[in-house]
mmCIF file of C-alpha atoms in Angstrom:
data_model
loop_
_atom_site.group_PDB
_atom_site.id
_atom_site.type_symbol
_atom_site.label_atom_id
_atom_site.label_comp_id
_atom_site.label_asym_id
_atom_site.label_seq_id
_atom_site.Cartn_x
_atom_site.Cartn_y
_atom_site.Cartn_z
ATOM 1 C CA MET A 10 -58.786 -11.557 -5.684
ATOM 2 C CA SER A 11 -62.108 -9.779 -5.516
ATOM 3 C CA ASP A 12 -62.439 -6.087 -6.350
ATOM 4 C CA MET A 13 -63.382 -4.429 -3.049
ATOM 5 C CA SER A 14 -64.562 -0.807 -3.343
ATOM 6 C CA ILE A 15 -66.121 1.599 -0.845
ATOM 7 C CA PRO A 16 -69.854 1.967 -1.543
ATOM 8 C CA ASP A 17 -71.300 5.410 -2.236
ATOM 9 C CA HIS A 18 -73.453 5.341 0.867
ATOM 10 C CA TRP A 19 -70.431 4.949 3.183
ATOM 11 C CA GLN A 20 -70.481 7.843 5.623
ATOM 12 C CA THR A 21 -67.369 9.867 6.370
ATOM 13 C CA LYS A 22 -67.092 10.154 10.136
ATOM 14 C CA TYR A 23 -63.972 12.170 10.964
ATOM 15 C CA ALA A 24 -62.007 15.260 9.922
ATOM 16 C CA ASP A 25 -63.155 15.380 6.309
ATOM 17 C CA THR A 26 -66.793 15.958 7.166
ATOM 18 C CA PHE A 27 -68.078 19.297 8.552
ATOM 19 C CA GLN A 28 -65.351 21.755 9.601
ATOM 20 C CA SER A 29 -65.316 24.818 11.848
ATOM 21 C CA ARG A 30 -65.108 28.400 10.622
ATOM 22 C CA LEU A 31 -62.445 30.783 11.895
ATOM 23 C CA GLN A 32 -63.394 32.185 15.279
ATOM 24 C CA GLN A 33 -62.199 32.878 18.815
ATOM 25 C CA ARG A 34 -62.362 29.515 20.582
ATOM 26 C CA LYS A 35 -61.062 30.218 24.108
ATOM 27 C CA THR A 36 -61.605 32.961 26.650
ATOM 28 C CA ARG A 37 -58.805 35.526 26.464
ATOM 29 C CA LEU A 38 -59.659 37.963 29.249
ATOM 30 C CA ALA A 39 -61.796 36.385 31.985
ATOM 31 C CA GLN A 40 -58.954 34.253 33.313
ATOM 32 C CA PHE A 41 -56.981 37.390 34.213
ATOM 33 C CA ALA A 42 -59.097 38.322 37.205
ATOM 34 C CA THR A 43 -59.406 37.326 40.819
ATOM 35 C CA ILE A 44 -61.701 34.309 40.666
ATOM 36 C CA LYS A 45 -64.599 34.250 43.107
ATOM 37 C CA GLN A 46 -64.822 30.669 44.248
ATOM 38 C CA ASN A 47 -68.261 29.023 44.343
ATOM 39 C CA PRO A 48 -70.522 32.094 44.045
ATOM 40 C CA TYR A 49 -74.200 31.457 44.737
ATOM 41 C CA GLY A 50 -77.459 33.387 44.632
ATOM 42 C CA LYS A 51 -78.587 35.809 41.953
ATOM 43 C CA VAL A 52 -76.239 38.472 43.384
ATOM 44 C CA CYS A 53 -72.873 37.731 44.986
ATOM 45 C CA PHE A 54 -71.723 40.401 47.459
ATOM 46 C CA LEU A 55 -68.078 41.477 47.560
ATOM 47 C CA ASP A 56 -67.508 43.109 50.967
ATOM 48 C CA GLN A 57 -64.369 45.167 51.540
ATOM 49 C CA ILE A 58 -62.542 47.013 54.320
ATOM 50 C CA GLU A 59 -61.285 50.526 53.637
ATOM 51 C CA ALA A 60 -57.581 51.265 54.138
ATOM 52 C CA ILE A 61 -56.619 52.029 57.752
ATOM 53 C CA GLU A 62 -53.878 54.568 58.522
ATOM 54 C CA LEU A 63 -52.056 54.656 61.850
ATOM 55 C CA ASP A 64 -51.965 57.692 64.163
ATOM 56 C CA GLN A 65 -48.693 58.992 65.540
ATOM 57 C CA LYS A 66 -48.233 58.648 69.305
ATOM 58 C CA THR A 67 -47.261 62.063 70.752
ATOM 59 C CA SER A 68 -47.016 61.410 74.513
ATOM 60 C CA ARG A 69 -45.746 58.617 76.759
ATOM 61 C CA HIS A 70 -49.066 57.488 78.251
ATOM 62 C CA GLU A 71 -51.357 58.471 75.427
ATOM 63 C CA LYS A 72 -54.317 56.141 74.964
ATOM 64 C CA SER A 73 -55.209 54.762 71.574
ATOM 65 C CA GLN A 74 -58.428 56.094 70.104
ATOM 66 C CA MET A 75 -60.980 53.545 69.015
ATOM 67 C CA THR A 76 -61.970 53.871 65.360
ATOM 68 C CA GLU A 77 -64.789 52.133 63.549
ATOM 69 C CA VAL A 78 -63.732 49.986 60.624
ATOM 70 C CA VAL A 79 -65.170 51.458 57.429
ATOM 71 C CA THR A 80 -66.536 48.893 54.983
ATOM 72 C CA ASN A 81 -68.224 49.018 51.619
ATOM 73 C CA ARG A 82 -70.010 46.557 49.408
ATOM 74 C CA ARG A 83 -69.977 45.751 45.732
ATOM 75 C CA ALA A 84 -72.100 43.199 43.928
ATOM 76 C CA MET A 85 -71.530 40.749 41.117
ATOM 77 C CA THR A 86 -74.655 39.663 39.268
ATOM 78 C CA ALA A 87 -74.967 36.326 37.504
ATOM 79 C CA LYS A 88 -75.785 36.243 33.805
ATOM 80 C CA THR A 89 -77.204 33.069 32.299
ATOM 81 C CA PHE A 90 -76.296 31.875 28.804
ATOM 82 C CA THR A 91 -77.879 28.967 26.975
ATOM 83 C CA LYS A 92 -78.218 27.591 23.469
ATOM 84 C CA MET A 93 -79.739 24.492 21.928
ATOM 85 C CA VAL A 94 -79.136 23.079 18.466
ATOM 86 C CA GLY A 95 -80.896 20.146 16.897
ATOM 87 C CA PHE A 96 -81.102 17.861 13.897
ATOM 88 C CA ASP A 97 -84.002 16.136 12.234
ATOM 89 C CA GLU A 98 -84.339 12.400 12.766
ATOM 90 C CA ASP A 99 -83.849 11.826 9.025
ATOM 91 C CA ASP A 100 -80.750 14.050 8.603
ATOM 92 C CA ASP A 101 -78.383 11.103 8.814
ATOM 93 C CA ILE A 102 -79.977 9.723 5.628
ATOM 94 C CA LYS A 103 -80.514 13.016 3.801
ATOM 95 C CA LEU A 104 -76.877 14.072 4.220
ATOM 96 C CA GLY A 105 -75.779 11.140 2.114
ATOM 97 C CA THR A 106 -72.004 10.744 2.297
ATOM 98 C CA GLN A 107 -71.681 13.057 5.316
ATOM 99 C CA SER A 108 -72.428 12.267 8.938
ATOM 100 C CA VAL A 109 -74.612 14.418 11.193
ATOM 101 C CA PRO A 110 -72.170 16.971 12.696
ATOM 102 C CA MET A 111 -73.080 16.528 16.347
ATOM 103 C CA PRO A 112 -69.468 16.533 17.642
ATOM 104 C CA GLN A 113 -68.667 19.653 15.628
ATOM 105 C CA ALA A 114 -71.842 21.392 16.801
ATOM 106 C CA ALA A 115 -70.977 20.563 20.413
ATOM 107 C CA GLN A 116 -67.528 22.148 19.960
ATOM 108 C CA GLU A 117 -69.080 25.265 18.436
ATOM 109 C CA LEU A 118 -71.414 25.585 21.415
ATOM 110 C CA MET A 119 -68.495 25.344 23.851
ATOM 111 C CA SER A 120 -66.539 27.980 21.903
ATOM 112 C CA GLY A 121 -69.560 30.267 22.055
ATOM 113 C CA GLY A 122 -69.579 29.868 25.831
ATOM 114 C CA GLN A 123 -65.920 30.876 26.022
ATOM 115 C CA ARG A 124 -66.641 34.058 24.074
ATOM 116 C CA ALA A 125 -69.612 34.826 26.328
ATOM 117 C CA MET A 126 -67.239 34.785 29.327
ATOM 118 C CA ASP A 127 -65.071 37.473 27.748
ATOM 119 C CA GLN A 128 -68.071 39.662 26.913
ATOM 120 C CA THR A 129 -69.368 39.329 30.478
ATOM 121 C CA PHE A 130 -65.935 40.261 31.800
ATOM 122 C CA ILE A 131 -65.697 43.383 29.606
ATOM 123 C CA ASP A 132 -69.222 44.514 30.506
ATOM 124 C CA GLY A 133 -68.645 43.850 34.201
ATOM 125 C CA ILE A 134 -65.374 45.670 34.759
ATOM 126 C CA GLY A 135 -65.811 48.419 32.189
ATOM 127 C CA GLY A 136 -69.513 49.157 32.558
ATOM 128 C CA THR A 137 -72.108 49.937 35.222
ATOM 129 C CA ASN A 138 -71.676 48.201 38.585
ATOM 130 C CA GLN A 139 -73.855 47.760 41.650
ATOM 131 C CA VAL A 140 -72.473 49.171 44.882
ATOM 132 C CA GLY A 141 -73.665 49.693 48.436
ATOM 133 C CA THR A 142 -72.469 50.162 52.002
ATOM 134 C CA GLY A 143 -71.269 47.443 54.335
ATOM 135 C CA GLY A 144 -73.993 45.875 56.434
ATOM 136 C CA SER A 145 -76.739 46.839 54.020
ATOM 137 C CA ASP A 146 -78.303 44.924 51.156
ATOM 138 C CA LEU A 147 -79.422 48.155 49.461
ATOM 139 C CA LEU A 148 -77.548 48.727 46.217
ATOM 140 C CA THR A 149 -77.208 51.642 43.828
ATOM 141 C CA THR A 150 -75.743 51.715 40.338
ATOM 142 C CA GLU A 151 -72.333 53.179 39.604
ATOM 143 C CA ALA A 152 -71.203 54.094 36.102
ATOM 144 C CA PHE A 153 -67.564 53.703 35.189
ATOM 145 C CA PRO A 154 -65.858 56.666 36.924
ATOM 146 C CA SER A 155 -64.999 59.560 34.621
ATOM 147 C CA ALA A 156 -61.830 60.158 36.671
ATOM 148 C CA ASN A 157 -60.583 56.724 35.542
ATOM 149 C CA GLN A 158 -60.898 57.487 31.845
ATOM 150 C CA ILE A 159 -57.992 58.497 29.599
ATOM 151 C CA ALA A 160 -59.289 60.816 26.879
ATOM 152 C CA VAL A 161 -58.985 60.014 23.189
ATOM 153 C CA THR A 162 -56.850 63.133 22.689
ATOM 154 C CA VAL A 163 -54.139 62.176 25.204
ATOM 155 C CA GLY A 164 -50.801 61.488 23.522
ATOM 156 C CA ASN A 165 -51.437 63.694 20.491
ATOM 157 C CA SER A 166 -48.717 66.342 20.391
ATOM 158 C CA GLY A 167 -50.943 68.525 18.276
ATOM 159 C CA SER A 168 -54.730 68.689 18.466
ATOM 160 C CA GLY A 169 -57.216 65.949 17.811
ATOM 161 C CA ASN A 170 -57.585 62.264 18.551
ATOM 162 C CA SER A 171 -54.935 59.564 18.917
ATOM 163 C CA ASN A 172 -54.924 55.782 18.813
ATOM 164 C CA LEU A 173 -52.534 54.262 21.364
ATOM 165 C CA PRO A 174 -49.311 56.283 21.486
ATOM 166 C CA LEU A 175 -47.019 55.324 24.360
ATOM 167 C CA GLU A 176 -47.806 58.584 26.161
ATOM 168 C CA LYS A 177 -51.440 57.509 26.521
ATOM 169 C CA LEU A 178 -50.505 54.095 27.877
ATOM 170 C CA TYR A 179 -47.895 55.554 30.243
ATOM 171 C CA SER A 180 -50.513 57.977 31.557
ATOM 172 C CA ALA A 181 -52.715 55.029 32.566
ATOM 173 C CA VAL A 182 -49.777 53.119 34.097
ATOM 174 C CA GLU A 183 -48.803 56.179 36.123
ATOM 175 C CA ASP A 184 -52.364 56.438 37.450
ATOM 176 C CA LEU A 185 -52.251 52.803 38.578
ATOM 177 C CA MET A 186 -48.937 53.376 40.349
ATOM 178 C CA VAL A 187 -50.267 56.475 42.129
ATOM 179 C CA ASP A 188 -53.223 54.393 43.334
ATOM 180 C CA GLU A 189 -50.844 51.629 44.542
ATOM 181 C CA ALA A 190 -52.462 49.289 42.019
ATOM 182 C CA PHE A 191 -49.249 48.493 40.178
ATOM 183 C CA GLY A 192 -46.393 46.847 42.028
ATOM 184 C CA GLU A 193 -45.853 44.281 44.735
ATOM 185 C CA THR A 194 -48.674 41.995 45.789
ATOM 186 C CA LEU A 195 -49.332 40.611 49.267
ATOM 187 C CA ASP A 196 -47.119 37.597 48.572
ATOM 188 C CA GLY A 197 -44.197 39.769 47.510
ATOM 189 C CA GLU A 198 -44.499 38.999 43.810
ATOM 190 C CA PHE A 199 -44.392 41.793 41.250
ATOM 191 C CA ASP A 200 -47.743 41.975 39.504
ATOM 192 C CA MET A 201 -47.963 43.456 35.993
ATOM 193 C CA PRO A 202 -51.193 45.160 34.989
ATOM 194 C CA CYS A 203 -53.262 43.516 32.252
ATOM 195 C CA LEU A 204 -53.790 45.524 29.064
ATOM 196 C CA ALA A 205 -56.645 44.478 26.765
ATOM 197 C CA ILE A 206 -56.333 45.978 23.290
ATOM 198 C CA SER A 207 -57.780 45.350 19.855
ATOM 199 C CA PRO A 208 -55.619 44.454 16.831
ATOM 200 C CA SER A 209 -55.613 48.144 15.846
ATOM 201 C CA GLN A 210 -53.858 49.178 19.072
ATOM 202 C CA TYR A 211 -51.464 46.231 18.844
ATOM 203 C CA VAL A 212 -50.325 47.270 15.362
ATOM 204 C CA ASP A 213 -50.220 50.932 16.422
ATOM 205 C CA LEU A 214 -47.861 50.045 19.271
ATOM 206 C CA ILE A 215 -45.398 47.952 17.263
ATOM 207 C CA ARG A 216 -45.114 50.703 14.630
ATOM 208 C CA GLN A 217 -43.650 53.147 17.143
ATOM 209 C CA ASP A 218 -39.881 53.567 17.154
ATOM 210 C CA ARG A 219 -39.473 53.360 20.908
ATOM 211 C CA ILE A 220 -40.772 49.799 20.714
ATOM 212 C CA ALA A 221 -39.686 48.652 17.260
ATOM 213 C CA SER A 222 -36.118 49.938 17.431
ATOM 214 C CA ASN A 223 -35.431 47.842 20.531
ATOM 215 C CA ASP A 224 -37.026 44.630 19.295
ATOM 216 C CA TYR A 225 -36.490 44.283 15.553
ATOM 217 C CA ASN A 226 -33.381 42.264 14.761
ATOM 218 C CA GLY A 227 -31.288 42.095 11.593
ATOM 219 C CA ASN A 228 -33.739 39.717 9.940
ATOM 220 C CA ASN A 229 -36.586 42.156 10.564
ATOM 221 C CA ASN A 230 -38.694 39.572 12.365
ATOM 222 C CA ALA A 231 -42.092 40.784 13.561
ATOM 223 C CA ILE A 232 -42.491 41.709 17.209
ATOM 224 C CA VAL A 233 -44.315 39.035 19.164
ATOM 225 C CA ILE A 234 -46.550 39.668 22.162
ATOM 226 C CA ALA A 235 -43.983 38.325 24.630
ATOM 227 C CA ARG A 236 -41.458 40.976 23.551
ATOM 228 C CA LEU A 237 -44.064 43.700 23.688
ATOM 229 C CA GLU A 238 -44.956 42.683 27.245
ATOM 230 C CA LYS A 239 -41.310 42.966 28.255
ATOM 231 C CA VAL A 240 -41.025 46.480 26.843
ATOM 232 C CA LEU A 241 -44.324 47.780 28.233
ATOM 233 C CA ASN A 242 -44.271 45.763 31.477
ATOM 234 C CA CYS A 243 -47.920 44.871 30.909
ATOM 235 C CA LYS A 244 -49.687 41.595 30.195
ATOM 236 C CA ILE A 245 -50.939 42.063 26.622
ATOM 237 C CA LEU A 246 -54.340 40.592 25.738
ATOM 238 C CA VAL A 247 -55.719 41.093 22.228
ATOM 239 C CA SER A 248 -59.502 40.987 21.850
ATOM 240 C CA ASN A 249 -62.005 42.040 19.202
ATOM 241 C CA LYS A 250 -64.781 42.159 21.807
ATOM 242 C CA LEU A 251 -63.725 45.415 23.468
ATOM 243 C CA THR A 252 -66.472 48.017 23.187
ATOM 244 C CA LYS A 253 -66.327 50.169 20.065
ATOM 245 C CA THR A 254 -68.505 53.149 19.180
ATOM 246 C CA GLY A 255 -67.887 54.495 15.695
ATOM 247 C CA ASN A 256 -64.114 54.747 15.348
ATOM 248 C CA ILE A 257 -63.460 54.878 19.091
ATOM 249 C CA ARG A 258 -62.341 51.706 20.877
ATOM 250 C CA GLU A 259 -62.481 51.420 24.683
ATOM 251 C CA VAL A 260 -59.225 49.814 25.816
ATOM 252 C CA LEU A 261 -58.963 48.481 29.377
ATOM 253 C CA ILE A 262 -55.980 48.224 31.708
ATOM 254 C CA TRP A 263 -56.387 46.730 35.164
ATOM 255 C CA ASN A 264 -54.764 45.140 38.157
ATOM 256 C CA LYS A 265 -55.819 41.522 38.582
ATOM 257 C CA ASN A 266 -56.728 42.088 42.241
ATOM 258 C CA SER A 267 -59.129 44.902 41.327
ATOM 259 C CA VAL A 268 -61.555 42.819 39.275
ATOM 260 C CA GLN A 269 -63.590 39.722 40.076
ATOM 261 C CA PHE A 270 -64.963 37.003 37.856
ATOM 262 C CA GLY A 271 -67.386 34.390 39.106
ATOM 263 C CA LEU A 272 -68.554 31.173 37.506
ATOM 264 C CA TRP A 273 -71.844 30.122 39.095
ATOM 265 C CA LYS A 274 -72.166 27.184 36.715
ATOM 266 C CA LYS A 275 -69.524 25.910 34.345
ATOM 267 C CA GLN A 276 -70.509 25.122 30.795
ATOM 268 C CA THR A 277 -72.588 21.969 30.842
ATOM 269 C CA SER A 278 -73.680 20.094 27.745
ATOM 270 C CA ARG A 279 -76.716 17.814 27.500
ATOM 271 C CA LEU A 280 -77.338 15.519 24.535
ATOM 272 C CA PHE A 281 -80.815 14.010 24.171
ATOM 273 C CA PHE A 282 -83.573 12.953 21.780
ATOM 274 C CA ASP A 283 -86.666 15.095 21.471
ATOM 275 C CA GLU A 284 -89.547 12.763 22.221
ATOM 276 C CA GLU A 285 -92.060 14.564 20.006
ATOM 277 C CA SER A 286 -89.983 14.984 16.827
ATOM 278 C CA GLY A 287 -87.458 12.181 17.294
ATOM 279 C CA GLY A 288 -84.648 14.622 16.474
ATOM 280 C CA LEU A 289 -81.304 14.826 18.226
ATOM 281 C CA ARG A 290 -80.719 17.856 20.508
ATOM 282 C CA ASN A 291 -77.651 19.373 22.165
ATOM 283 C CA ARG A 292 -78.074 22.086 24.807
ATOM 284 C CA VAL A 293 -75.447 24.023 26.761
ATOM 285 C CA HIS A 294 -75.936 26.171 29.847
ATOM 286 C CA MET A 295 -73.653 28.503 31.809
ATOM 287 C CA MET A 296 -73.873 31.218 34.509
ATOM 288 C CA CYS A 297 -71.119 33.782 35.078
ATOM 289 C CA GLY A 298 -70.565 37.352 36.224
ATOM 290 C CA ALA A 299 -67.866 40.001 36.664
ATOM 291 C CA ALA A 300 -67.422 43.282 38.510
ATOM 292 C CA ARG A 301 -64.873 45.813 39.681
ATOM 293 C CA THR A 302 -63.917 45.202 43.293
ATOM 294 C CA GLU A 303 -62.586 48.763 43.450
ATOM 295 C CA ASN A 304 -62.117 51.596 41.015
ATOM 296 C CA LYS A 305 -58.487 52.367 41.761
ATOM 297 C CA GLY A 306 -57.049 49.431 39.879
ATOM 298 C CA ILE A 307 -58.657 49.932 36.475
ATOM 299 C CA ARG A 308 -58.473 52.544 33.730
ATOM 300 C CA LYS A 309 -60.297 52.944 30.428
ATOM 301 C CA LEU A 310 -58.429 54.396 27.457
ATOM 302 C CA PHE A 311 -60.293 55.778 24.456
ATOM 303 C CA CYS A 312 -58.487 55.092 21.154
ATOM 304 C CA ASP A 313 -59.325 56.359 17.671
ATOM 305 C CA GLU A 314 -58.676 53.447 15.322
ATOM 306 C CA THR A 315 -58.479 55.708 12.248
ATOM 307 C CA ILE A 316 -55.251 57.286 13.562
ATOM 308 C CA LYS A 317 -51.704 55.961 13.205
ATOM 309 C CA SER A 318 -49.365 57.107 15.949
ATOM 310 C CA SER A 319 -46.143 58.757 14.901
ATOM 311 C CA ALA A 320 -43.348 56.269 14.432
#
């Protein structure tokens, strides 16, 4: 029987070649919005009708008064993302026992696109928007309303900053309920608000007795997100992409119907050879955008990540 051995130049093709680094691979936030189907144009207009209240009838033959319907307009602007990676035509030989990592590179590009969606979502609903009046294409810019911001000091029984004590979160939830942005939806379902927090706020929450004492069992198992959602009655989304300035993190809580996300073009990947260099190329392209449809259903909470809330 002949001695058959694998030659040194045999190329490894599968899992034991190039491997991915730790990273966020899927969008965590953008899916929790009202999705604008098939947006087109550089700017997609979101036209709305203001709430209409009824007048009380005070006499038998009283005529109804005609009232103009008040409308307003918001805009969602498309952002384009692209990236191309490439390899030299001789890389397959120079790498020796490893194969050219085209499949791995393609996966990294797609993961980058998923992260770009989350960043667009955060910038769109928590940043400056474009607004106008119904029937007009003229737009002005609108910063995130100061009235919708929960100060960094809220929830501190003394003086100074706080991270995310329950009092701060409950203050935001109360605001949403006052604005009718927390409760039953048009189809009768009960809609929880979405709460996007960083790992610092997540840990700060599960340290607090009013949460931990209800959810830790005899084996002292860690609280999972599903339990935390049940206690807080909020959809918990953990993201490292939330805006941070110094020690202050901007946490967002919103009603799904109050924010819009549009995907002009899904992530597309094109694999080709560069005619001039002979090298292999992989290019991805995507267009997306996000905006507040109204201010009532969203609040921004400022959290100091150097502070630990009282247990």
